[in-house]
mmCIF file of C-alpha atoms and ligand atoms in Angstrom:
data_model
loop_
_atom_site.group_PDB
_atom_site.id
_atom_site.type_symbol
_atom_site.label_atom_id
_atom_site.label_comp_id
_atom_site.label_asym_id
_atom_site.label_seq_id
_atom_site.Cartn_x
_atom_site.Cartn_y
_atom_site.Cartn_z
ATOM 1 C CA MET U 1152 26.687 -0.696 -30.563
ATOM 2 C CA ASP U 1153 27.736 -4.195 -29.414
ATOM 3 C CA ILE U 1154 25.061 -6.586 -28.292
ATOM 4 C CA LEU U 1155 25.821 -8.623 -25.410
ATOM 5 C CA ILE U 1156 24.901 -12.208 -26.375
ATOM 6 C CA SER U 1157 24.821 -14.829 -23.466
ATOM 7 C CA ALA U 1158 26.551 -17.851 -24.534
ATOM 8 C CA PRO U 1159 24.295 -20.668 -25.690
ATOM 9 C CA PRO U 1160 24.103 -23.352 -22.974
ATOM 10 C CA THR U 1161 25.506 -26.561 -24.355
ATOM 11 C CA SER U 1162 23.501 -29.439 -22.186
ATOM 12 C CA VAL U 1163 20.198 -29.471 -20.254
ATOM 13 C CA GLU U 1164 22.217 -29.116 -16.809
ATOM 14 C CA ASP U 1165 23.780 -26.009 -18.483
ATOM 15 C CA HIS U 1166 20.650 -24.537 -19.530
ATOM 16 C CA SER U 1167 18.860 -25.100 -16.294
ATOM 17 C CA ALA U 1168 21.804 -23.547 -14.223
ATOM 18 C CA GLN U 1169 21.852 -20.701 -16.580
ATOM 19 C CA LEU U 1170 18.379 -20.130 -15.825
ATOM 20 C CA ASP U 1171 18.421 -20.451 -12.279
ATOM 21 C CA SER U 1172 21.367 -18.199 -11.523
ATOM 22 C CA THR U 1173 20.104 -15.319 -13.858
ATOM 23 C CA GLN U 1174 16.526 -14.658 -14.841
ATOM 24 C CA TYR U 1175 14.934 -17.270 -12.087
ATOM 25 C CA THR U 1176 16.936 -17.081 -8.899
ATOM 26 C CA ARG U 1177 14.767 -17.649 -5.997
ATOM 27 C CA GLU U 1178 14.668 -14.165 -5.200
ATOM 28 C CA SER U 1179 13.835 -12.899 -8.564
ATOM 29 C CA ILE U 1180 10.973 -15.322 -8.877
ATOM 30 C CA LEU U 1181 9.368 -14.368 -5.583
ATOM 31 C CA LYS U 1182 9.827 -10.475 -6.986
ATOM 32 C CA TYR U 1183 8.308 -11.382 -10.245
ATOM 33 C CA GLU U 1184 5.261 -13.172 -8.434
ATOM 34 C CA LYS U 1185 4.513 -9.850 -6.729
ATOM 35 C CA ILE U 1186 3.654 -8.544 -10.116
ATOM 36 C CA PHE U 1187 2.063 -11.587 -11.859
ATOM 37 C CA GLY U 1188 0.059 -12.939 -8.685
ATOM 38 C CA HIS U 1189 0.333 -15.900 -6.384
ATOM 39 C CA ASN U 1190 1.644 -19.005 -7.711
ATOM 40 C CA PHE U 1191 2.150 -17.317 -11.422
ATOM 41 C CA ILE U 1192 5.298 -15.694 -13.224
ATOM 42 C CA SER U 1193 3.235 -15.092 -16.451
ATOM 43 C CA THR U 1194 1.125 -12.083 -18.028
ATOM 44 C CA GLY U 1195 -2.185 -11.820 -16.479
ATOM 45 C CA GLY U 1196 -1.468 -14.173 -13.661
ATOM 46 C CA ILE U 1197 -4.971 -16.064 -12.549
ATOM 47 C CA ASP U 1198 -7.117 -13.668 -14.774
ATOM 48 C CA THR U 1199 -5.574 -14.729 -18.193
ATOM 49 C CA THR U 1200 -5.374 -18.329 -16.800
ATOM 50 C CA ARG U 1201 -9.191 -18.574 -15.852
ATOM 51 C CA GLU U 1202 -10.092 -17.398 -19.318
ATOM 52 C CA ILE U 1203 -7.813 -19.682 -21.322
ATOM 53 C CA VAL U 1204 -8.526 -22.681 -19.457
ATOM 54 C CA LYS U 1205 -12.219 -22.133 -19.662
ATOM 55 C CA SER U 1206 -11.702 -22.616 -23.243
ATOM 56 C CA LEU U 1207 -9.915 -26.016 -23.156
ATOM 57 C CA ASN U 1208 -12.979 -27.827 -22.496
ATOM 58 C CA LEU U 1209 -11.215 -30.158 -19.458
ATOM 59 C CA GLN U 1210 -12.682 -32.812 -17.912
ATOM 60 C CA ALA U 1211 -11.957 -34.324 -14.787
ATOM 61 C CA GLY U 1212 -9.181 -37.098 -15.378
ATOM 62 C CA MET U 1213 -7.970 -35.438 -18.451
ATOM 63 C CA LYS U 1214 -4.310 -35.423 -18.567
ATOM 64 C CA VAL U 1215 -2.641 -32.019 -19.143
ATOM 65 C CA LEU U 1216 1.208 -31.664 -19.813
ATOM 66 C CA ASP U 1217 2.039 -28.095 -18.422
ATOM 67 C CA VAL U 1218 5.611 -27.193 -20.169
ATOM 68 C CA GLY U 1219 7.718 -24.754 -18.174
ATOM 69 C CA SER U 1220 5.356 -24.942 -15.214
ATOM 70 C CA GLY U 1221 6.983 -22.281 -13.317
ATOM 71 C CA ILE U 1222 5.730 -22.193 -9.821
ATOM 72 C CA GLY U 1223 2.449 -24.050 -10.470
ATOM 73 C CA GLY U 1224 -0.434 -21.398 -10.990
ATOM 74 C CA SER U 1225 -1.649 -22.924 -13.791
ATOM 75 C CA ALA U 1226 -1.409 -26.445 -12.687
ATOM 76 C CA PHE U 1227 -3.176 -25.911 -9.449
ATOM 77 C CA HIS U 1228 -5.940 -24.025 -11.167
ATOM 78 C CA MET U 1229 -6.721 -27.096 -13.983
ATOM 79 C CA ALA U 1230 -6.665 -29.545 -10.982
ATOM 80 C CA GLN U 1231 -8.934 -27.433 -8.578
ATOM 81 C CA GLU U 1232 -11.500 -26.334 -10.636
ATOM 82 C CA TYR U 1233 -11.505 -29.082 -13.406
ATOM 83 C CA GLY U 1234 -10.329 -32.363 -11.511
ATOM 84 C CA ALA U 1235 -7.671 -32.700 -14.524
ATOM 85 C CA HIS U 1236 -4.311 -34.717 -13.756
ATOM 86 C CA VAL U 1237 -1.535 -32.138 -14.487
ATOM 87 C CA HIS U 1238 2.175 -33.074 -15.369
ATOM 88 C CA GLY U 1239 4.426 -29.944 -14.737
ATOM 89 C CA LEU U 1240 7.843 -30.084 -16.408
ATOM 90 C CA ASP U 1241 10.142 -27.445 -15.923
ATOM 91 C CA LEU U 1242 13.988 -26.684 -16.372
ATOM 92 C CA SER U 1243 14.367 -24.499 -13.169
ATOM 93 C CA HIS U 1244 15.216 -25.925 -9.828
ATOM 94 C CA ASN U 1245 14.343 -22.856 -8.336
ATOM 95 C CA MET U 1246 10.997 -22.747 -9.800
ATOM 96 C CA LEU U 1247 10.139 -26.429 -8.854
ATOM 97 C CA GLY U 1248 11.443 -25.818 -5.259
ATOM 98 C CA ILE U 1249 8.407 -23.255 -4.753
ATOM 99 C CA ALA U 1250 5.983 -25.213 -6.702
ATOM 100 C CA GLN U 1251 6.962 -28.347 -4.914
ATOM 101 C CA GLU U 1252 6.251 -26.260 -1.419
ATOM 102 C CA ARG U 1253 2.996 -24.782 -2.747
ATOM 103 C CA LEU U 1254 1.864 -28.216 -3.982
ATOM 104 C CA GLN U 1255 2.032 -29.578 -0.239
ATOM 105 C CA GLU U 1256 0.286 -26.408 1.195
ATOM 106 C CA LEU U 1257 -2.666 -27.082 -1.479
ATOM 107 C CA ASN U 1258 -2.713 -30.995 -0.800
ATOM 108 C CA LEU U 1259 -2.862 -31.593 -4.665
ATOM 109 C CA ASN U 1260 -0.494 -34.448 -4.834
ATOM 110 C CA SER U 1261 -3.302 -36.708 -6.284
ATOM 111 C CA HIS U 1262 -3.666 -34.680 -9.102
ATOM 112 C CA VAL U 1263 -0.455 -32.477 -9.896
ATOM 113 C CA ILE U 1264 3.282 -33.867 -10.293
ATOM 114 C CA PHE U 1265 6.060 -31.592 -11.187
ATOM 115 C CA GLU U 1266 9.192 -33.045 -12.779
ATOM 116 C CA PHE U 1267 12.599 -31.479 -13.727
ATOM 117 C CA GLY U 1268 13.424 -31.768 -17.681
ATOM 118 C CA ASP U 1269 13.626 -30.106 -20.751
ATOM 119 C CA ILE U 1270 10.562 -30.777 -22.998
ATOM 120 C CA LEU U 1271 12.915 -31.277 -25.847
ATOM 121 C CA GLU U 1272 14.213 -34.559 -24.471
ATOM 122 C CA SER U 1273 10.578 -35.701 -23.800
ATOM 123 C CA ALA U 1274 9.907 -39.269 -25.155
ATOM 124 C CA ALA U 1275 6.055 -39.088 -24.424
ATOM 125 C CA ASP U 1276 3.881 -40.464 -27.131
ATOM 126 C CA SER U 1277 0.129 -39.895 -27.639
ATOM 127 C CA ILE U 1278 -0.165 -39.514 -23.563
ATOM 128 C CA TYR U 1279 -1.883 -35.961 -23.026
ATOM 129 C CA ASP U 1280 -4.895 -34.598 -23.923
ATOM 130 C CA VAL U 1281 -4.019 -31.256 -23.825
ATOM 131 C CA ALA U 1282 -0.338 -29.873 -24.051
ATOM 132 C CA TYR U 1283 -0.548 -26.244 -22.522
ATOM 133 C CA SER U 1284 2.433 -23.533 -21.990
ATOM 134 C CA ARG U 1285 2.490 -20.104 -20.658
ATOM 135 C CA ASP U 1286 5.235 -17.691 -22.062
ATOM 136 C CA ALA U 1287 8.007 -20.421 -21.573
ATOM 137 C CA PHE U 1288 8.644 -21.175 -25.374
ATOM 138 C CA LEU U 1289 10.637 -18.021 -25.649
ATOM 139 C CA HIS U 1290 13.701 -19.851 -23.893
ATOM 140 C CA ILE U 1291 13.590 -22.744 -26.419
ATOM 141 C CA GLU U 1292 15.284 -22.057 -29.766
ATOM 142 C CA ASP U 1293 14.631 -25.173 -31.468
ATOM 143 C CA LYS U 1294 11.087 -24.607 -32.319
ATOM 144 C CA ALA U 1295 10.680 -27.715 -34.960
ATOM 145 C CA ARG U 1296 11.937 -29.826 -32.577
ATOM 146 C CA LEU U 1297 9.865 -28.650 -29.566
ATOM 147 C CA PHE U 1298 6.617 -28.687 -31.783
ATOM 148 C CA GLU U 1299 7.515 -32.145 -33.324
ATOM 149 C CA THR U 1300 7.791 -33.417 -29.629
ATOM 150 C CA LEU U 1301 4.500 -31.745 -28.495
ATOM 151 C CA HIS U 1302 2.737 -33.432 -31.571
ATOM 152 C CA ARG U 1303 3.950 -36.872 -30.541
ATOM 153 C CA ALA U 1304 2.921 -36.145 -26.752
ATOM 154 C CA ILE U 1305 -0.724 -35.351 -27.438
ATOM 155 C CA LYS U 1306 -3.269 -37.910 -28.006
ATOM 156 C CA PRO U 1307 -4.862 -38.010 -31.455
ATOM 157 C CA GLY U 1308 -7.831 -35.404 -31.278
ATOM 158 C CA GLY U 1309 -5.874 -33.634 -28.337
ATOM 159 C CA LEU U 1310 -5.208 -29.954 -28.072
ATOM 160 C CA LEU U 1311 -2.081 -27.777 -27.974
ATOM 161 C CA PHE U 1312 -2.544 -24.155 -26.383
ATOM 162 C CA PHE U 1313 0.196 -21.807 -25.394
ATOM 163 C CA THR U 1314 0.917 -18.200 -24.889
ATOM 164 C CA ASP U 1315 4.235 -16.416 -25.557
ATOM 165 C CA TYR U 1316 6.134 -13.313 -26.135
ATOM 166 C CA CYS U 1317 6.611 -12.256 -29.818
ATOM 167 C CA TRP U 1318 8.017 -9.923 -32.198
ATOM 168 C CA GLY U 1319 5.813 -7.093 -33.506
ATOM 169 C CA GLU U 1320 5.697 -7.135 -37.241
ATOM 170 C CA GLY U 1321 7.432 -3.611 -37.641
ATOM 171 C CA ALA U 1322 11.108 -2.994 -37.182
ATOM 172 C CA HIS U 1323 12.927 -3.638 -34.079
ATOM 173 C CA SER U 1324 15.207 -1.003 -31.987
ATOM 174 C CA VAL U 1325 18.668 -1.904 -30.991
ATOM 175 C CA GLU U 1326 17.260 -1.937 -27.645
ATOM 176 C CA PHE U 1327 15.118 -4.490 -28.039
ATOM 177 C CA LEU U 1328 17.443 -6.716 -30.228
ATOM 178 C CA GLU U 1329 20.135 -6.244 -26.952
ATOM 179 C CA TYR U 1330 17.464 -7.388 -24.508
ATOM 180 C CA VAL U 1331 16.365 -10.341 -26.271
ATOM 181 C CA ALA U 1332 19.942 -11.391 -27.254
ATOM 182 C CA GLN U 1333 20.850 -10.847 -23.595
ATOM 183 C CA ARG U 1334 18.116 -12.908 -22.152
ATOM 184 C CA GLY U 1335 18.921 -15.587 -24.755
ATOM 185 C CA TYR U 1336 14.926 -15.350 -26.051
ATOM 186 C CA ASP U 1337 13.995 -17.068 -29.321
ATOM 187 C CA LEU U 1338 10.857 -14.864 -30.731
ATOM 188 C CA HIS U 1339 8.679 -14.997 -33.564
ATOM 189 C CA THR U 1340 5.894 -12.817 -34.903
ATOM 190 C CA VAL U 1341 2.498 -14.285 -34.102
ATOM 191 C CA ARG U 1342 1.864 -15.031 -38.110
ATOM 192 C CA ASP U 1343 5.342 -17.145 -38.280
ATOM 193 C CA TYR U 1344 4.638 -19.155 -35.103
ATOM 194 C CA GLY U 1345 1.356 -19.999 -36.639
ATOM 195 C CA LYS U 1346 3.185 -21.470 -39.539
ATOM 196 C CA LEU U 1347 5.438 -23.315 -37.356
ATOM 197 C CA ILE U 1348 2.541 -25.284 -35.649
ATOM 198 C CA GLU U 1349 0.863 -26.115 -38.982
ATOM 199 C CA GLN U 1350 4.534 -27.238 -40.392
ATOM 200 C CA ALA U 1351 4.575 -29.665 -37.175
ATOM 201 C CA GLY U 1352 1.307 -31.375 -38.596
ATOM 202 C CA PHE U 1353 -1.185 -29.474 -36.422
ATOM 203 C CA VAL U 1354 -4.626 -28.632 -37.747
ATOM 204 C CA GLU U 1355 -7.389 -25.923 -36.573
ATOM 205 C CA VAL U 1356 -4.307 -23.440 -35.908
ATOM 206 C CA HIS U 1357 -5.535 -20.451 -34.466
ATOM 207 C CA ALA U 1358 -2.705 -17.895 -33.844
ATOM 208 C CA MET U 1359 -4.105 -14.613 -31.958
ATOM 209 C CA ASP U 1360 -2.421 -11.679 -31.532
ATOM 210 C CA LYS U 1361 -2.778 -10.209 -28.021
ATOM 211 C CA THR U 1362 -0.454 -7.492 -28.210
ATOM 212 C CA GLU U 1363 -3.071 -4.981 -27.140
ATOM 213 C CA LEU U 1364 -4.077 -7.131 -24.108
ATOM 214 C CA PHE U 1365 -0.343 -7.557 -23.236
ATOM 215 C CA GLY U 1366 -0.197 -3.712 -22.999
ATOM 216 C CA GLU U 1367 -3.037 -3.610 -20.604
ATOM 217 C CA TYR U 1368 -1.869 -5.982 -18.569
ATOM 218 C CA LEU U 1369 1.689 -4.290 -18.121
ATOM 219 C CA HIS U 1370 -0.150 -1.402 -16.853
ATOM 220 C CA ILE U 1371 -1.921 -3.382 -14.293
ATOM 221 C CA GLU U 1372 1.134 -4.796 -13.188
ATOM 222 C CA LEU U 1373 3.086 -1.709 -12.651
ATOM 223 C CA ASP U 1374 0.474 -0.470 -10.684
ATOM 224 C CA LYS U 1375 1.030 -3.414 -8.285
ATOM 225 C CA LEU U 1376 4.558 -2.706 -7.417
ATOM 226 C CA PRO U 1377 5.245 -1.270 -4.116
ATOM 227 C CA LYS U 1378 5.066 2.373 -4.109
ATOM 228 C CA ASP U 1379 8.373 2.840 -1.720
ATOM 229 C CA GLY U 1380 10.613 2.835 -4.290
ATOM 230 C CA SER U 1381 11.679 -0.785 -3.945
ATOM 231 C CA MET U 1382 12.051 -3.216 -6.982
ATOM 232 C CA PRO U 1383 13.408 -0.202 -9.216
ATOM 233 C CA GLU U 1384 14.979 -2.785 -11.684
ATOM 234 C CA ILE U 1385 11.526 -4.150 -12.218
ATOM 235 C CA ARG U 1386 9.787 -0.930 -12.534
ATOM 236 C CA LYS U 1387 12.499 -0.017 -15.086
ATOM 237 C CA SER U 1388 12.064 -3.140 -17.035
ATOM 238 C CA TRP U 1389 8.150 -3.017 -17.094
ATOM 239 C CA ASN U 1390 8.332 0.373 -18.138
ATOM 240 C CA GLU U 1391 10.729 -0.330 -21.023
ATOM 241 C CA LYS U 1392 8.349 -2.972 -21.999
ATOM 242 C CA ILE U 1393 5.538 -0.822 -21.904
ATOM 243 C CA VAL U 1394 7.094 1.787 -24.668
ATOM 244 C CA ARG U 1395 8.337 -1.274 -26.582
ATOM 245 C CA ASN U 1396 4.546 -2.673 -26.517
ATOM 246 C CA GLN U 1397 3.309 0.902 -27.439
ATOM 247 C CA ARG U 1398 5.869 1.092 -30.727
ATOM 248 C CA GLY U 1399 4.341 -2.252 -31.623
ATOM 249 C CA GLU U 1400 7.939 -3.878 -31.194
ATOM 250 C CA GLN U 1401 7.055 -6.444 -28.515
ATOM 251 C CA GLY U 1402 3.894 -8.439 -28.903
ATOM 252 C CA TRP U 1403 2.398 -11.343 -27.179
ATOM 253 C CA GLY U 1404 0.333 -14.233 -28.785
ATOM 254 C CA TRP U 1405 -1.999 -16.932 -27.878
ATOM 255 C CA PHE U 1406 -1.915 -20.209 -29.981
ATOM 256 C CA MET U 1407 -4.618 -23.129 -30.228
ATOM 257 C CA ALA U 1408 -4.334 -26.120 -32.475
ATOM 258 C CA ARG U 1409 -5.425 -29.845 -32.767
ATOM 259 C CA LYS U 1410 -3.530 -33.039 -33.439
ATOM 260 C CA MET U 1411 -5.539 -35.023 -36.044
HETATM 261 C C1 SAM S 2313 8.194 -17.151 -17.768
HETATM 262 S S1 SAM S 2313 8.031 -18.471 -16.868
HETATM 263 C C2 SAM S 2313 6.754 -19.053 -16.983
HETATM 264 C C3 SAM S 2313 6.294 -19.979 -15.816
HETATM 265 C C4 SAM S 2313 4.849 -20.533 -15.545
HETATM 266 N N1 SAM S 2313 4.464 -21.268 -16.923
HETATM 267 C C5 SAM S 2313 3.677 -19.523 -15.289
HETATM 268 O O1 SAM S 2313 2.676 -19.239 -16.159
HETATM 269 O O2 SAM S 2313 3.868 -18.804 -14.253
HETATM 270 C C6 SAM S 2313 9.037 -19.658 -18.033
HETATM 271 C C7 SAM S 2313 9.415 -20.858 -17.342
HETATM 272 O O3 SAM S 2313 9.590 -21.935 -18.638
HETATM 273 C C8 SAM S 2313 10.633 -22.790 -18.031
HETATM 274 N N2 SAM S 2313 11.541 -23.539 -19.035
HETATM 275 C C9 SAM S 2313 12.322 -22.846 -19.994
HETATM 276 N N3 SAM S 2313 12.583 -23.701 -20.832
HETATM 277 C C10 SAM S 2313 12.118 -24.780 -20.592
HETATM 278 C C11 SAM S 2313 12.334 -26.109 -21.457
HETATM 279 N N4 SAM S 2313 13.024 -26.437 -22.537
HETATM 280 N N5 SAM S 2313 11.575 -27.118 -20.582
HETATM 281 C C12 SAM S 2313 10.867 -27.158 -19.579
HETATM 282 N N6 SAM S 2313 10.922 -25.707 -19.185
HETATM 283 C C13 SAM S 2313 11.193 -24.720 -19.513
HETATM 284 C C14 SAM S 2313 11.574 -21.943 -17.357
HETATM 285 O O4 SAM S 2313 12.526 -22.441 -15.952
HETATM 286 C C15 SAM S 2313 10.371 -21.331 -16.584
HETATM 287 O O5 SAM S 2313 9.896 -21.807 -15.141
#
């Protein structure tokens, strides 16, 4: 069977335009938000965010880089609950447009800024107490450069935390390979991700397999869909993810590490 592979984008603007015209049109972002919850486009929405952010030991005034900040849910939570200063960076103009609207509504301009950009182009050096990201690194192929960039951007002693979709340890079906190729995702197993983080010089690396929790959230999210038959493409996609997750093909990882 042929596997449809989207042509790899050649520049930051190309990559951005590709995301904005396919997976992240304004319409599809607002549909995804119905599943993930207000201001979120990632697994568990505010629930996983509360749990994760609690573990980061954020203090008022700390500087956080949120890579692939989407429509702003994590940034708003860190600013509102912990007084953190959050720099959200994202490659999708559609995401950033919605994030700006929500930022104005919440009046959090003193603590949160959203900026267009590709993390791979960042020249930040020892600026952030925490580099944070939720389900965004799957879009980034050059993981060595990604972790090198993040390692440079974090202050000595600072933290890296991210979640991401992962390959399961077992064999992968043609359907899953096709889905990943069509989306242009770059995935790793939880174990391999841990090694990549170590290779970039991080210490105290914790690579946590959250595949079971991912399965639980897929069911919770599916239940949130309207029962009137609307959003059939999302229902189909979630049912497929549930099957792949049950087969152990599609996993999810949480990763925490420190810069020495
Ligand atoms: C699944 S969404 C998650 C959004 C947000 N983190 C959340 O939890 O709701 C992934 C985000 O990563 C952004 N992204 C993808 N590649 C990126 C890159 N190279 N630099 C910055 N952002 C990127 C996308 O535009 C998208 O907004």
